[in-house]
Short mmCIF file of C-alpha atoms in Angstrom, two decimals:
data_model
loop_
_atom_site.label_atom_id
_atom_site.label_comp_id
_atom_site.label_asym_id
_atom_site.label_seq_id
_atom_site.Cartn_x
_atom_site.Cartn_y
_atom_site.Cartn_z
CA MET N 104 14.24 -59.03 -62.40
CA GLU N 105 15.44 -55.56 -62.82
CA GLU N 106 11.85 -54.20 -62.62
CA LYS N 107 11.22 -55.89 -59.21
CA LYS N 108 14.47 -54.42 -57.79
CA GLN N 109 13.45 -50.99 -58.93
CA SER N 110 9.95 -51.44 -57.59
CA ARG N 111 11.32 -52.55 -54.24
CA GLY N 112 13.66 -49.58 -54.10
CA TRP N 113 10.78 -47.11 -54.69
CA CYS N 114 8.79 -48.83 -51.98
CA GLY N 115 11.65 -48.53 -49.49
CA TRP N 116 12.02 -44.81 -50.18
CA PHE N 117 8.30 -44.30 -49.85
CA ILE N 118 8.35 -45.94 -46.34
CA VAL N 119 11.31 -43.76 -45.27
CA LEU N 120 9.50 -40.64 -46.41
CA ILE N 121 6.39 -41.71 -44.39
CA VAL N 122 8.58 -42.24 -41.30
CA LEU N 123 10.30 -38.91 -41.68
CA ALA N 124 6.95 -37.18 -42.18
CA ALA N 125 5.66 -38.86 -39.02
CA ILE N 126 8.72 -37.77 -37.07
CA ALA N 127 8.37 -34.21 -38.41
CA PHE N 128 4.68 -34.14 -37.50
CA ALA N 129 5.57 -35.41 -33.99
CA ILE N 130 8.20 -32.78 -33.43
CA PHE N 131 5.78 -30.04 -34.61
CA TYR N 132 2.99 -31.32 -32.50
CA THR N 133 5.25 -31.52 -29.42
CA VAL N 134 6.60 -28.07 -29.93
CA ARG N 135 3.15 -26.69 -30.45
CA LEU N 136 1.90 -28.48 -27.40
CA LYS N 137 4.71 -26.98 -25.36
CA MET N 138 4.10 -23.59 -26.67
CA HIS N 139 0.36 -23.95 -25.90
CA LYS N 140 1.20 -25.29 -22.37
CA SER N 141 3.59 -22.43 -21.73
CA ASP N 142 0.79 -20.06 -22.65
CA SER N 143 -1.85 -21.69 -20.38
CA ASP N 144 0.07 -23.40 -17.57
CA ALA N 145 1.11 -21.54 -14.43
CA ALA N 146 4.70 -20.44 -14.12
CA PRO N 147 6.82 -22.25 -11.50
CA VAL N 148 6.33 -21.17 -7.90
CA PRO N 149 9.03 -18.61 -7.12
CA GLY N 150 10.31 -20.26 -3.90
CA PRO N 151 12.65 -18.35 -1.53
CA PRO N 152 13.85 -14.85 -2.33
CA GLY N 153 15.74 -14.73 -5.65
CA ALA N 154 18.18 -12.29 -7.12
CA ILE N 155 17.96 -8.70 -5.82
CA ALA N 156 16.87 -5.89 -8.20
CA LYS N 157 19.34 -3.28 -7.14
CA LYS N 158 17.21 -0.35 -8.29
CA TYR N 159 14.31 -1.23 -6.14
CA ALA N 160 16.57 -2.22 -3.23
CA ASP N 161 18.24 1.14 -3.27
CA ALA N 162 14.89 2.94 -3.63
CA LEU N 163 13.36 0.93 -0.69
CA LYS N 164 16.28 1.85 1.60
CA ILE N 165 15.64 5.49 0.78
CA ALA N 166 11.82 5.29 1.07
CA THR N 167 11.89 3.90 4.62
CA GLN N 168 13.81 6.91 5.88
CA PHE N 169 10.88 9.23 5.50
CA LEU N 170 9.03 7.21 8.19
CA ASP N 171 11.84 8.17 10.60
CA ILE N 172 11.55 11.86 9.49
CA GLN N 173 7.86 11.88 10.38
CA LYS N 174 8.21 10.47 13.87
CA SER N 175 6.99 12.46 16.79
CA GLY N 176 8.04 12.09 20.45
CA LYS N 177 11.30 11.24 22.12
CA LEU N 178 13.33 9.73 19.29
CA GLU N 179 15.35 6.52 19.61
CA ASN N 180 18.50 5.74 17.68
CA ASN N 181 17.83 8.83 15.57
CA GLN N 182 19.63 8.75 12.23
CA ILE N 183 18.03 11.92 10.90
CA THR N 184 20.57 14.67 11.80
CA TRP N 185 18.04 17.49 11.39
CA ARG N 186 15.33 15.89 13.51
CA GLY N 187 15.07 15.87 17.32
CA ASP N 188 12.51 15.24 20.09
CA SER N 189 9.16 16.97 19.69
CA ALA N 190 5.49 17.03 20.86
CA LEU N 191 6.52 15.45 24.16
CA GLN N 192 3.38 16.78 25.87
CA ASP N 193 0.94 15.51 23.32
CA GLY N 194 -1.99 13.87 25.14
CA SER N 195 -1.17 15.42 28.56
CA GLU N 196 -4.56 17.29 28.84
CA ALA N 197 -6.18 13.82 28.96
CA ARG N 198 -3.38 12.37 31.02
CA LEU N 199 -2.34 10.17 28.07
CA ASP N 200 1.02 9.73 26.43
CA LEU N 201 0.32 10.52 22.71
CA SER N 202 3.83 11.78 22.07
CA LYS N 203 4.58 9.04 19.58
CA GLY N 204 2.82 8.47 16.26
CA MET N 205 3.80 10.25 13.00
CA TYR N 206 3.12 13.70 11.60
CA ASP N 207 0.84 13.51 8.69
CA ALA N 208 2.63 15.35 5.88
CA GLY N 209 4.54 18.60 5.62
CA ASP N 210 2.73 19.83 8.75
CA HIS N 211 2.64 18.71 12.33
CA MET N 212 -0.80 17.27 12.65
CA LYS N 213 -1.55 13.76 13.83
CA PHE N 214 -4.60 12.60 11.88
CA GLY N 215 -5.66 9.22 13.16
CA PHE N 216 -7.49 8.08 10.10
CA PRO N 217 -4.62 8.15 7.54
CA MET N 218 -2.08 7.23 10.22
CA ALA N 219 -3.90 3.97 11.04
CA PHE N 220 -4.13 3.27 7.27
CA THR N 221 -0.32 3.77 7.20
CA ALA N 222 0.10 1.14 9.94
CA THR N 223 -2.25 -1.35 8.24
CA VAL N 224 -0.35 -1.12 4.86
CA LEU N 225 3.04 -1.41 6.63
CA SER N 226 1.79 -4.52 8.43
CA TRP N 227 0.47 -6.07 5.21
CA THR N 228 3.79 -5.29 3.50
CA ILE N 229 5.69 -7.03 6.21
CA LEU N 230 3.33 -10.03 6.29
CA GLU N 231 3.56 -10.54 2.49
CA TYR N 232 7.13 -9.52 1.84
CA GLY N 233 9.02 -9.67 5.17
CA ASP N 234 11.47 -12.25 3.75
CA GLN N 235 12.24 -9.95 0.81
CA MET N 236 12.68 -6.93 3.09
CA LYS N 237 14.99 -8.89 5.33
CA VAL N 238 17.35 -9.72 2.47
CA VAL N 239 17.96 -5.99 1.96
CA ASN N 240 18.00 -5.19 5.68
CA GLN N 241 14.81 -3.22 5.70
CA LEU N 242 12.57 -5.44 7.78
CA GLU N 243 13.72 -4.27 11.17
CA PRO N 244 13.54 -0.56 10.35
CA VAL N 245 9.91 -0.87 9.05
CA GLN N 246 8.79 -2.96 11.96
CA GLY N 247 10.27 -0.21 14.28
CA SER N 248 8.30 2.44 12.33
CA LEU N 249 5.18 0.35 12.51
CA LYS N 250 5.57 -0.07 16.34
CA TRP N 251 6.06 3.69 16.62
CA ILE N 252 2.53 4.09 15.26
CA THR N 253 0.88 1.23 17.02
CA ASP N 254 2.27 2.35 20.41
CA TYR N 255 0.48 5.61 19.75
CA LEU N 256 -2.77 3.96 18.59
CA VAL N 257 -2.94 1.77 21.72
CA ASN N 258 -2.50 4.87 23.94
CA ALA N 259 -5.13 6.71 21.92
CA HIS N 260 -7.73 4.03 22.93
CA PRO N 261 -7.91 4.49 26.70
CA THR N 262 -11.30 2.84 27.18
CA ASP N 263 -13.44 0.45 25.06
CA ASN N 264 -15.56 3.20 23.48
CA VAL N 265 -13.24 6.12 23.28
CA LEU N 266 -10.63 6.74 20.59
CA TYR N 267 -8.52 9.85 20.20
CA ILE N 268 -8.40 10.51 16.50
CA GLN N 269 -6.52 13.77 16.23
CA VAL N 270 -3.77 15.74 17.96
CA GLY N 271 -3.47 19.37 17.04
CA SER N 272 -5.70 22.11 15.66
CA PRO N 273 -5.46 22.21 11.84
CA LYS N 274 -6.21 25.99 11.95
CA ALA N 275 -3.48 26.75 14.53
CA ASP N 276 -1.05 24.25 13.00
CA HIS N 277 -1.40 25.62 9.54
CA SER N 278 -1.02 29.20 10.79
CA CYS N 279 2.50 28.44 11.76
CA TRP N 280 5.64 27.57 9.79
CA ASP N 281 8.11 26.07 12.28
CA ARG N 282 10.17 23.09 13.04
CA PRO N 283 8.38 20.36 15.09
CA GLU N 284 11.15 20.61 17.70
CA ASP N 285 10.19 24.31 18.20
CA MET N 286 6.44 24.01 18.28
CA ARG N 287 4.67 26.22 20.81
CA GLU N 288 1.10 26.26 19.56
CA GLU N 289 -1.71 24.47 21.41
CA ARG N 290 -2.20 20.71 20.67
CA PRO N 291 -5.85 20.01 21.49
CA LEU N 292 -7.27 16.50 21.36
CA THR N 293 -10.19 15.19 19.38
CA GLN N 294 -12.04 11.97 20.21
CA VAL N 295 -14.86 9.71 18.89
CA ASN N 296 -17.16 8.00 21.47
CA THR N 297 -20.65 6.67 21.83
CA SER N 298 -22.26 10.03 21.38
CA ALA N 299 -19.97 11.17 18.61
CA PRO N 300 -19.21 7.85 16.77
CA GLY N 301 -16.49 7.32 14.29
CA THR N 302 -17.00 3.91 12.73
CA ASP N 303 -14.63 4.54 9.83
CA VAL N 304 -11.67 5.74 11.96
CA ALA N 305 -12.29 3.14 14.73
CA ALA N 306 -12.54 0.29 12.25
CA GLU N 307 -9.43 1.41 10.45
CA THR N 308 -7.58 1.55 13.77
CA ALA N 309 -8.92 -1.98 14.48
CA ALA N 310 -7.52 -3.14 11.12
CA ALA N 311 -4.16 -1.55 11.96
CA LEU N 312 -3.81 -3.25 15.30
CA ALA N 313 -5.11 -6.61 14.17
CA SER N 314 -2.74 -6.76 11.19
CA ALA N 315 0.17 -5.57 13.46
CA SER N 316 -0.66 -8.29 15.95
CA LEU N 317 0.30 -10.75 13.29
CA VAL N 318 3.53 -8.98 12.51
CA PHE N 319 4.68 -9.15 16.22
CA ARG N 320 3.18 -12.63 17.07
CA THR N 321 6.49 -14.46 16.77
CA THR N 322 8.79 -11.76 18.18
CA ASP N 323 6.77 -10.24 21.02
CA SER N 324 3.72 -12.38 21.94
CA ALA N 325 2.65 -10.16 24.80
CA TYR N 326 2.58 -7.04 22.63
CA SER N 327 0.80 -9.00 19.92
CA SER N 328 -1.89 -9.98 22.35
CA LEU N 329 -2.23 -6.34 23.61
CA LEU N 330 -2.74 -5.15 19.92
CA LEU N 331 -5.33 -7.85 19.26
CA ARG N 332 -7.28 -7.05 22.34
CA HIS N 333 -7.51 -3.41 21.41
CA ALA N 334 -8.35 -4.32 17.79
CA LYS N 335 -11.35 -6.48 18.95
CA GLN N 336 -12.57 -3.81 21.28
CA LEU N 337 -12.39 -1.16 18.62
CA PHE N 338 -14.14 -3.30 16.11
CA THR N 339 -16.97 -3.95 18.44
CA PHE N 340 -17.16 -0.11 19.23
CA ALA N 341 -17.09 0.72 15.51
CA ASP N 342 -19.75 -1.74 14.58
CA LYS N 343 -22.15 -1.09 17.51
CA TYR N 344 -22.10 2.68 17.41
CA ARG N 345 -22.28 3.27 13.66
CA GLY N 346 -21.65 6.72 12.26
CA SER N 347 -19.03 8.52 10.18
CA TYR N 348 -16.53 10.54 12.03
CA SER N 349 -16.84 13.26 9.34
CA VAL N 350 -20.51 13.67 10.39
CA SER N 351 -19.77 13.50 14.15
CA ILE N 352 -16.93 15.99 13.77
CA PRO N 353 -17.63 18.22 10.76
CA GLU N 354 -14.33 20.10 11.05
CA VAL N 355 -12.40 17.10 9.79
CA GLN N 356 -14.14 17.27 6.43
CA THR N 357 -11.70 19.82 5.23
CA PHE N 358 -8.77 17.47 5.65
CA TYR N 359 -9.54 13.69 5.79
CA ASN N 360 -13.29 13.53 5.03
CA SER N 361 -14.56 9.96 5.03
CA THR N 362 -16.98 9.02 2.21
CA GLY N 363 -18.39 6.06 4.09
CA TYR N 364 -17.62 3.43 6.82
CA GLY N 365 -18.81 0.21 5.24
CA ASP N 366 -15.39 -0.43 3.61
CA GLU N 367 -13.60 0.03 6.92
CA LEU N 368 -15.89 -2.43 8.65
CA LEU N 369 -15.20 -5.11 6.07
CA TRP N 370 -11.50 -4.31 5.99
CA ALA N 371 -11.28 -4.62 9.77
CA ALA N 372 -13.20 -7.85 9.98
CA SER N 373 -11.04 -9.30 7.22
CA TRP N 374 -7.87 -8.51 9.14
CA LEU N 375 -9.40 -9.83 12.41
CA TYR N 376 -10.32 -13.08 10.64
CA HIS N 377 -6.67 -13.49 9.59
CA ALA N 378 -5.43 -12.55 13.06
CA THR N 379 -7.83 -14.87 15.05
CA GLY N 380 -9.06 -17.51 12.64
CA GLU N 381 -12.45 -16.98 14.11
CA ARG N 382 -15.30 -17.82 11.81
CA SER N 383 -17.46 -15.02 13.10
CA TYR N 384 -15.33 -12.46 11.29
CA LEU N 385 -15.53 -14.31 8.06
CA GLU N 386 -19.29 -14.62 8.45
CA TYR N 387 -19.35 -10.87 9.01
CA VAL N 388 -17.90 -10.11 5.60
CA THR N 389 -19.78 -12.83 3.80
CA GLY N 390 -23.18 -12.18 5.38
CA LYS N 391 -25.43 -9.11 5.39
CA ASN N 392 -22.55 -6.69 5.86
CA GLY N 393 -21.03 -7.91 2.62
CA GLU N 394 -24.30 -7.47 0.81
CA ASP N 395 -24.61 -4.03 2.25
CA PHE N 396 -21.09 -2.74 1.78
CA ALA N 397 -18.97 -4.87 -0.58
CA ASN N 398 -20.13 -3.36 -3.82
CA TRP N 399 -19.12 -6.55 -5.67
CA GLY N 400 -18.14 -6.20 -9.25
CA SER N 401 -17.49 -2.50 -9.20
CA PRO N 402 -13.74 -1.64 -9.21
CA THR N 403 -12.66 1.12 -6.87
CA TRP N 404 -9.31 2.84 -6.06
CA PHE N 405 -7.41 1.77 -2.97
CA SER N 406 -6.63 4.70 -0.70
CA TRP N 407 -6.76 6.02 2.92
CA ASP N 408 -10.47 6.70 2.31
CA ASN N 409 -11.59 3.57 0.43
CA LYS N 410 -10.43 0.13 1.46
CA LEU N 411 -12.73 -1.99 -0.70
CA ALA N 412 -10.07 -2.91 -3.30
CA GLY N 413 -7.71 -3.84 -0.50
CA THR N 414 -10.37 -5.93 1.17
CA GLN N 415 -11.10 -7.74 -2.03
CA VAL N 416 -7.48 -8.69 -2.60
CA LEU N 417 -7.00 -9.63 1.06
CA LEU N 418 -10.02 -11.92 0.96
CA SER N 419 -8.83 -13.40 -2.31
CA ARG N 420 -5.90 -14.70 -0.24
CA VAL N 421 -8.47 -16.84 1.55
CA SER N 422 -9.91 -17.95 -1.82
CA PHE N 423 -6.38 -18.89 -3.07
CA PHE N 424 -4.97 -20.56 0.04
CA GLY N 425 -7.71 -21.23 2.50
CA SER N 426 -9.15 -24.62 3.32
CA LYS N 427 -11.68 -26.00 0.88
CA ASP N 428 -14.65 -25.59 3.21
CA VAL N 429 -13.83 -21.89 3.33
CA SER N 430 -12.32 -21.14 -0.03
CA ASN N 431 -15.27 -22.62 -1.87
CA SER N 432 -17.61 -19.97 -0.43
CA ASN N 433 -19.75 -18.37 -3.15
CA VAL N 434 -19.50 -15.01 -1.49
CA LEU N 435 -15.62 -15.23 -1.24
CA LYS N 436 -15.76 -15.89 -5.06
CA LYS N 437 -17.53 -12.55 -5.39
CA TYR N 438 -14.78 -10.83 -3.51
CA ARG N 439 -12.19 -12.54 -5.69
CA GLU N 440 -14.14 -11.74 -8.91
CA SER N 441 -14.20 -8.05 -7.70
CA ALA N 442 -10.46 -8.14 -7.08
CA GLU N 443 -9.94 -9.50 -10.61
CA ALA N 444 -12.04 -6.63 -11.90
CA VAL N 445 -9.67 -4.25 -10.16
CA MET N 446 -6.72 -6.00 -11.71
CA CYS N 447 -8.32 -5.91 -15.22
CA GLY N 448 -8.87 -2.26 -14.86
CA LEU N 449 -5.17 -1.69 -14.19
CA LEU N 450 -3.77 -3.86 -17.00
CA PRO N 451 -3.23 -1.46 -19.95
CA LYS N 452 -4.14 -3.98 -22.68
CA SER N 453 -7.19 -5.28 -20.94
CA PRO N 454 -10.60 -4.73 -22.63
CA THR N 455 -11.80 -3.11 -19.38
CA ALA N 456 -8.61 -1.02 -18.75
CA THR N 457 -9.22 2.29 -16.99
CA SER N 458 -8.74 5.41 -19.16
CA SER N 459 -7.50 7.32 -16.11
CA ARG N 460 -3.83 7.43 -17.21
CA THR N 461 -1.32 9.88 -18.48
CA ASP N 462 0.00 9.60 -22.03
CA ASN N 463 2.98 7.73 -20.67
CA GLY N 464 1.00 5.17 -18.72
CA LEU N 465 0.86 6.51 -15.16
CA VAL N 466 -2.48 5.79 -13.54
CA TRP N 467 -3.83 9.28 -12.77
CA VAL N 468 -6.94 9.87 -10.72
CA SER N 469 -6.57 13.14 -8.84
CA GLN N 470 -4.48 16.35 -9.19
CA TRP N 471 -3.92 16.50 -5.39
CA ASN N 472 -1.36 13.93 -4.42
CA ALA N 473 -1.60 12.23 -7.81
CA LEU N 474 0.91 9.50 -6.99
CA GLN N 475 -1.06 7.87 -4.10
CA HIS N 476 -3.42 6.04 -6.54
CA PRO N 477 -0.94 4.60 -9.01
CA VAL N 478 1.42 3.42 -6.30
CA ALA N 479 -1.32 1.91 -4.18
CA SER N 480 -2.75 0.25 -7.30
CA ALA N 481 0.62 -1.17 -8.27
CA PHE N 482 1.07 -2.45 -4.71
CA LEU N 483 -2.15 -4.46 -4.98
CA ALA N 484 -1.15 -5.66 -8.45
CA ALA N 485 2.14 -7.03 -7.17
CA ILE N 486 0.40 -8.81 -4.28
CA TYR N 487 -2.27 -10.34 -6.57
CA SER N 488 0.36 -11.42 -9.07
CA ASP N 489 2.27 -13.21 -6.23
CA TYR N 490 -0.98 -14.84 -5.03
CA MET N 491 -1.45 -16.24 -8.54
CA LEU N 492 2.11 -17.49 -8.84
CA SER N 493 2.24 -19.03 -5.48
CA SER N 494 -1.06 -20.85 -6.03
CA ARG N 495 -0.06 -21.80 -9.57
CA THR N 496 -2.95 -19.92 -11.05
CA ALA N 497 -2.07 -19.51 -14.76
CA ARG N 498 -4.42 -16.94 -16.01
CA LEU N 499 -6.65 -13.93 -15.23
CA SER N 500 -9.51 -13.45 -17.72
CA CYS N 501 -10.48 -9.95 -18.46
CA ASP N 502 -13.61 -9.87 -20.57
CA GLY N 503 -12.51 -12.90 -22.53
CA LYS N 504 -8.86 -11.90 -22.89
CA ASN N 505 -6.31 -13.80 -20.74
CA PHE N 506 -3.40 -12.33 -18.82
CA ARG N 507 -0.65 -13.84 -16.79
CA PRO N 508 0.75 -13.02 -13.35
CA SER N 509 3.78 -11.55 -15.21
CA ASP N 510 1.47 -9.00 -16.87
CA LEU N 511 0.39 -7.73 -13.43
CA ARG N 512 4.01 -7.53 -12.30
CA LYS N 513 4.90 -5.60 -15.47
CA PHE N 514 2.12 -3.08 -14.70
CA ALA N 515 3.48 -2.73 -11.12
CA ILE N 516 6.98 -2.21 -12.41
CA SER N 517 5.83 0.39 -14.95
CA GLN N 518 4.30 2.55 -12.17
CA ALA N 519 7.36 2.10 -9.94
CA ASP N 520 9.70 3.01 -12.71
CA TYR N 521 7.68 6.14 -13.54
CA VAL N 522 8.00 7.28 -9.98
CA LEU N 523 11.72 6.59 -9.95
CA GLY N 524 12.43 8.72 -13.08
CA ASP N 525 11.09 6.99 -16.21
CA ASN N 526 8.86 9.92 -16.95
CA PRO N 527 8.83 13.02 -19.24
CA MET N 528 10.31 15.16 -16.54
CA LYS N 529 13.19 12.65 -16.13
CA MET N 530 12.76 13.27 -12.37
CA SER N 531 12.49 10.90 -9.53
CA TYR N 532 9.51 11.71 -7.41
CA LEU N 533 11.05 9.81 -4.52
CA VAL N 534 13.26 12.35 -2.76
CA GLY N 535 16.87 11.25 -2.53
CA TYR N 536 16.66 8.66 -5.28
CA GLY N 537 18.55 9.30 -8.56
CA ASP N 538 20.32 12.38 -9.78
CA LYS N 539 17.27 14.57 -10.09
CA TYR N 540 14.50 14.87 -7.51
CA PRO N 541 12.42 17.78 -5.99
CA GLN N 542 14.44 20.32 -4.12
CA TYR N 543 11.57 22.39 -2.74
CA VAL N 544 9.55 19.83 -0.93
CA HIS N 545 6.64 21.34 0.97
CA HIS N 546 7.84 20.19 4.42
CA ARG N 547 8.49 22.52 7.31
CA GLY N 548 11.28 20.60 9.01
CA ALA N 549 13.08 20.16 5.76
CA SER N 550 12.71 23.77 4.79
CA ILE N 551 14.10 25.43 7.91
CA PRO N 552 17.82 25.29 8.85
CA THR N 553 18.44 23.45 12.17
CA ASP N 554 20.37 26.42 13.53
CA SER N 555 17.54 28.90 12.86
CA THR N 556 15.54 30.27 15.68
CA THR N 557 11.95 30.84 14.47
CA GLY N 558 8.61 31.35 16.09
CA CYS N 559 5.20 30.50 14.64
CA ARG N 560 4.91 33.35 12.19
CA ASP N 561 8.42 34.40 11.29
CA GLY N 562 9.15 30.88 10.02
CA PHE N 563 7.09 31.66 6.90
CA ARG N 564 10.12 33.30 5.41
CA TRP N 565 11.50 29.82 4.86
CA LEU N 566 8.31 28.86 3.05
CA GLU N 567 8.77 31.83 0.70
CA SER N 568 12.46 31.45 0.28
CA ASP N 569 13.82 30.89 -3.27
CA ASP N 570 16.59 28.66 -1.88
CA PRO N 571 16.29 24.82 -1.99
CA ASN N 572 15.47 23.05 1.23
CA PRO N 573 18.55 23.00 3.54
CA ASN N 574 17.52 19.52 4.81
CA THR N 575 16.66 16.66 2.44
CA ALA N 576 13.37 14.91 3.18
CA MET N 577 14.97 11.61 2.30
CA GLY N 578 12.50 9.06 1.09
CA ALA N 579 9.51 11.49 0.73
CA LEU N 580 7.16 10.51 -2.07
CA VAL N 581 5.81 13.89 -3.27
CA GLY N 582 2.37 14.51 -4.72
CA GLY N 583 3.56 14.02 -8.27
CA PRO N 584 2.73 15.23 -11.78
CA PHE N 585 -0.34 16.80 -13.29
CA LEU N 586 -2.31 14.92 -16.00
CA ASN N 587 -0.17 16.59 -18.70
CA GLU N 588 2.87 15.08 -16.80
CA SER N 589 4.25 18.54 -15.82
CA PHE N 590 5.66 19.25 -12.38
CA VAL N 591 6.42 22.58 -10.76
CA ASP N 592 8.98 22.16 -8.00
CA SER N 593 7.93 24.94 -5.66
CA ARG N 594 7.56 24.89 -1.90
CA ASN N 595 4.27 26.78 -2.23
CA ASN N 596 2.87 24.16 -4.60
CA SER N 597 1.69 21.83 -1.93
CA MET N 598 -0.57 20.05 -4.43
CA GLN N 599 2.49 18.59 -6.12
CA THR N 600 5.44 18.87 -3.71
CA GLU N 601 3.91 17.89 -0.35
CA PRO N 602 4.72 14.29 0.81
CA SER N 603 2.56 12.24 3.17
CA THR N 604 3.15 9.38 5.57
CA TYR N 605 0.55 7.19 3.92
CA ASN N 606 2.26 7.71 0.56
CA SER N 607 5.40 6.31 2.22
CA ALA N 608 3.44 3.20 3.28
CA VAL N 609 2.32 2.33 -0.21
CA ILE N 610 5.72 3.07 -1.94
CA VAL N 611 7.45 0.88 0.77
CA GLY N 612 4.92 -1.80 0.01
CA LEU N 613 5.37 -1.65 -3.79
CA LEU N 614 9.13 -1.58 -3.63
CA SER N 615 9.20 -4.45 -1.15
CA GLY N 616 7.23 -6.51 -3.57
CA LEU N 617 9.57 -5.74 -6.48
CA VAL N 618 12.94 -5.93 -4.72
CA THR N 619 13.11 -9.65 -5.50
CA THR N 620 10.83 -12.59 -6.29
CA SER N 621 9.53 -14.98 -3.55
CA SER N 622 6.60 -17.18 -2.79
CA VAL N 623 4.05 -15.64 -0.45
CA VAL N 624 3.18 -17.50 2.68
CA GLN N 625 -0.15 -19.40 2.60
CA SER N 626 -1.11 -18.27 6.12
CA PHE N 627 -0.14 -15.26 8.11
CA ALA N 628 -0.73 -17.06 11.33
#
């Protein structure tokens, strides 16, 4: 009898052990499954704007001010105390009002090619991140700056096949050092037309006006329609009369030389597809023109000269959010795969990561205006990350190694933080942000006291002065560091200290994407 009891007791304990083991295994399996799912499943869709990142909000409010500093013409609600009306007669020789627009950099030239790119990037920023910009009260100021450019671009297109692409003579302009308010030098006009075509600049202008038409569609439908009409005409002109403006007008090669026009044609057609919904524009980029110009699978840098990476990301939006009959296009998949190749090149731990970086992780491509490429790249990375999140796309595969949307955002943040002071110089390259930033910005208006009376030539004493600029070029993104991460703050060092309007566009775009989290809209229309 005692033996049976003992045997029964051992049997009971054995059953308990089996049950406990089963429970433990179930817990282990569940935890492991959750860990695996968290590694592979998409993160939750962000939803409406979340908590504000104060650092990026403060930087964005500063960055937008440089757009006001660069405005030409009769200023409205001017908040820049050292700026006034200027270039009021621009365009008069052709009986056009080209007084608006923006000065290109530290000079007083109006170069249509980079200015149109500036407008396109500002439009894209508003369309993707308008809700985030609105939260920090920067949507209206940037819309106002955008319209200041598009007003000029519309006036610069007086007839279907004529586009004025430059105001001012670079030789005359660069022979003077004066405030824009005091300019007396001649301001000749340069145009492209059927006998001197400029496909690249005309298509970029079409992209600017098509994207801006989407920005103003709900607030000013008449203006939006005007912009779209000009965009269509310019695209037709650009496509029908093909030729690079750098070939037609060789003198522009010294400043904004175009390396080709195929990227602008695809870029413009992509924006026109978003603006109109017309299949013909989608067929344009997915047909023979795509085969001729898209350069699928070969990552490129996004810039005022090369729009391919931007086009690939923009068309990925169609792949992510478009209707199935469109998004399943094999050619659109090629654009998206090319966009992913760009992203993989940017991610530091990717097997295909670019080696074009400083020791501290800043993407570095060119010693002239070094910051344009990392900031533009980070802008694209932020957008693509948000496309992935909003579409619940969990992973990006880079040569067999997987990355999440958060990895792209971390890259974008790393470039923004470097610009804002997390660098070996411990200097913010965004003028006005932080405790230490460039004091000798290569910018005429900033370098000359407002109470000074100077002519064309005697103003050069302010270029040569050892004193810091009397006026702060608030929000200027300067050229940036050399590859060894050094920076010489000198007014004569235009390679590093000159800001540009198109730099402002990409830094405004990047900061708008980082100021908070938010779902992107599935359609701009």
